[in-house]
């Protein structure tokens, strides 16, 4: 994975403990990804933090997207543009099919 990556660990998460999340981030770096961010949250909610603390999780994701220079925010912009192009082509195709049926 060479894309900007955000790995979030949550203290007290027994399903995916922080040591595993750190290992994921370290492994991504070890294989050459220079755009890995690790964020650790202190929450007693454990694995459910992503459900119970949308502000904390959202802040981490928002910060990652905004701070990644030309990375994550560009990926969202590119995906949005590609979706817009696909939608435009689909509409054009649909309209041309309708005109053929008349």
Coordinates of C-alpha atoms in Angstrom, one line a residue:
X1 CA 0.0 0.0 0.0
X2 CA 1.6 3.2 -1.1
X3 CA -1.4 5.5 -0.5
X4 CA -1.7 7.8 2.4
X5 CA -2.8 5.6 5.3
X6 CA -4.2 6.4 8.7
X7 CA -4.1 3.7 11.3
X8 CA -6.1 4.4 14.5
X9 CA -5.5 2.5 17.7
X10 CA -7.8 2.8 20.7
X11 CA -6.7 2.0 24.2
X12 CA -8.8 -0.7 25.8
X13 CA -9.8 -2.2 22.5
X14 CA -9.5 -5.9 23.1
X15 CA -10.5 -6.9 19.6
X16 CA -7.8 -4.9 17.8
X17 CA -5.3 -3.9 20.5
X18 CA -3.1 -0.8 20.0
X19 CA 0.0 -3.0 19.7
X20 CA -1.6 -4.6 16.5
X21 CA -2.4 -1.2 15.1
X22 CA 1.1 0.0 15.7
X23 CA 2.4 -3.1 14.0
X24 CA 0.2 -2.4 11.0
X25 CA 1.6 1.2 10.8
X26 CA 5.1 0.0 11.2
X27 CA 4.7 -2.7 8.6
X28 CA 3.3 -0.2 6.1
X29 CA 6.4 2.0 6.7
X30 CA 8.7 -1.0 6.5
X31 CA 7.5 -1.8 3.0
X32 CA 8.2 1.8 1.8
X33 CA 5.0 3.7 2.5
X34 CA 6.2 7.1 3.7
X35 CA 2.7 8.5 4.2
X36 CA 1.5 6.5 7.2
X37 CA 0.0 8.3 10.2
X38 CA -0.7 6.5 13.5
X39 CA -3.2 8.0 15.8
X40 CA -4.0 6.6 19.3
X41 CA -7.1 7.4 21.2
X42 CA -7.5 7.1 24.9
X43 CA -11.0 5.7 25.4
X44 CA -12.6 3.4 27.9
X45 CA -15.1 2.4 25.1
X46 CA -12.5 0.2 23.5
X47 CA -13.5 -1.2 20.1
X48 CA -16.8 0.7 20.2
X49 CA -15.1 4.1 20.2
X50 CA -15.7 4.5 16.5
X51 CA -19.4 4.3 17.2
X52 CA -19.5 6.2 20.5
X53 CA -17.0 8.9 19.8
X54 CA -17.6 10.2 16.3
X55 CA -16.0 13.6 17.2
X56 CA -12.8 12.0 18.2
X57 CA -12.6 9.5 15.3
X58 CA -13.9 12.2 12.9
X59 CA -11.3 14.6 14.0
X60 CA -8.5 12.1 13.4
X61 CA -9.8 11.3 9.9
X62 CA -10.4 15.0 9.1
X63 CA -7.0 16.0 10.3
X64 CA -5.4 13.2 8.2
X65 CA -7.2 14.2 5.1
X66 CA -6.5 17.9 5.5
X67 CA -2.8 17.6 6.5
X68 CA -1.7 15.1 3.9
X69 CA -0.1 17.3 1.3
X70 CA -1.5 16.4 -2.1
X71 CA -2.4 13.0 -0.7
X72 CA -5.6 11.9 0.9
X73 CA -7.5 15.1 0.1
X74 CA -6.4 14.7 -3.6
X75 CA -7.6 11.1 -3.5
X76 CA -11.1 12.2 -2.5
X77 CA -11.1 15.0 -5.1
X78 CA -9.9 12.5 -7.8
X79 CA -12.6 9.9 -6.7
X80 CA -15.2 12.6 -6.8
X81 CA -14.2 13.8 -10.3
X82 CA -14.1 10.2 -11.6
X83 CA -17.6 9.5 -10.2
X84 CA -18.8 12.7 -11.8
X85 CA -17.3 11.6 -15.2
X86 CA -18.8 8.2 -14.9
X87 CA -22.2 9.6 -14.0
X88 CA -22.0 12.0 -17.0
X89 CA -21.1 9.1 -19.3
X90 CA -23.9 7.0 -17.9
X91 CA -26.4 9.8 -18.5
X92 CA -25.2 10.3 -22.0
X93 CA -25.4 6.6 -22.7
X94 CA -28.9 6.4 -21.2
X95 CA -30.1 9.4 -23.3
X96 CA -28.6 7.9 -26.5
X97 CA -30.4 4.6 -25.8
X98 CA -33.7 6.4 -25.4
X99 CA -33.3 8.2 -28.7
X100 CA -32.7 4.9 -30.5
X101 CA -35.9 3.5 -29.2
X102 CA -38.1 6.2 -30.7

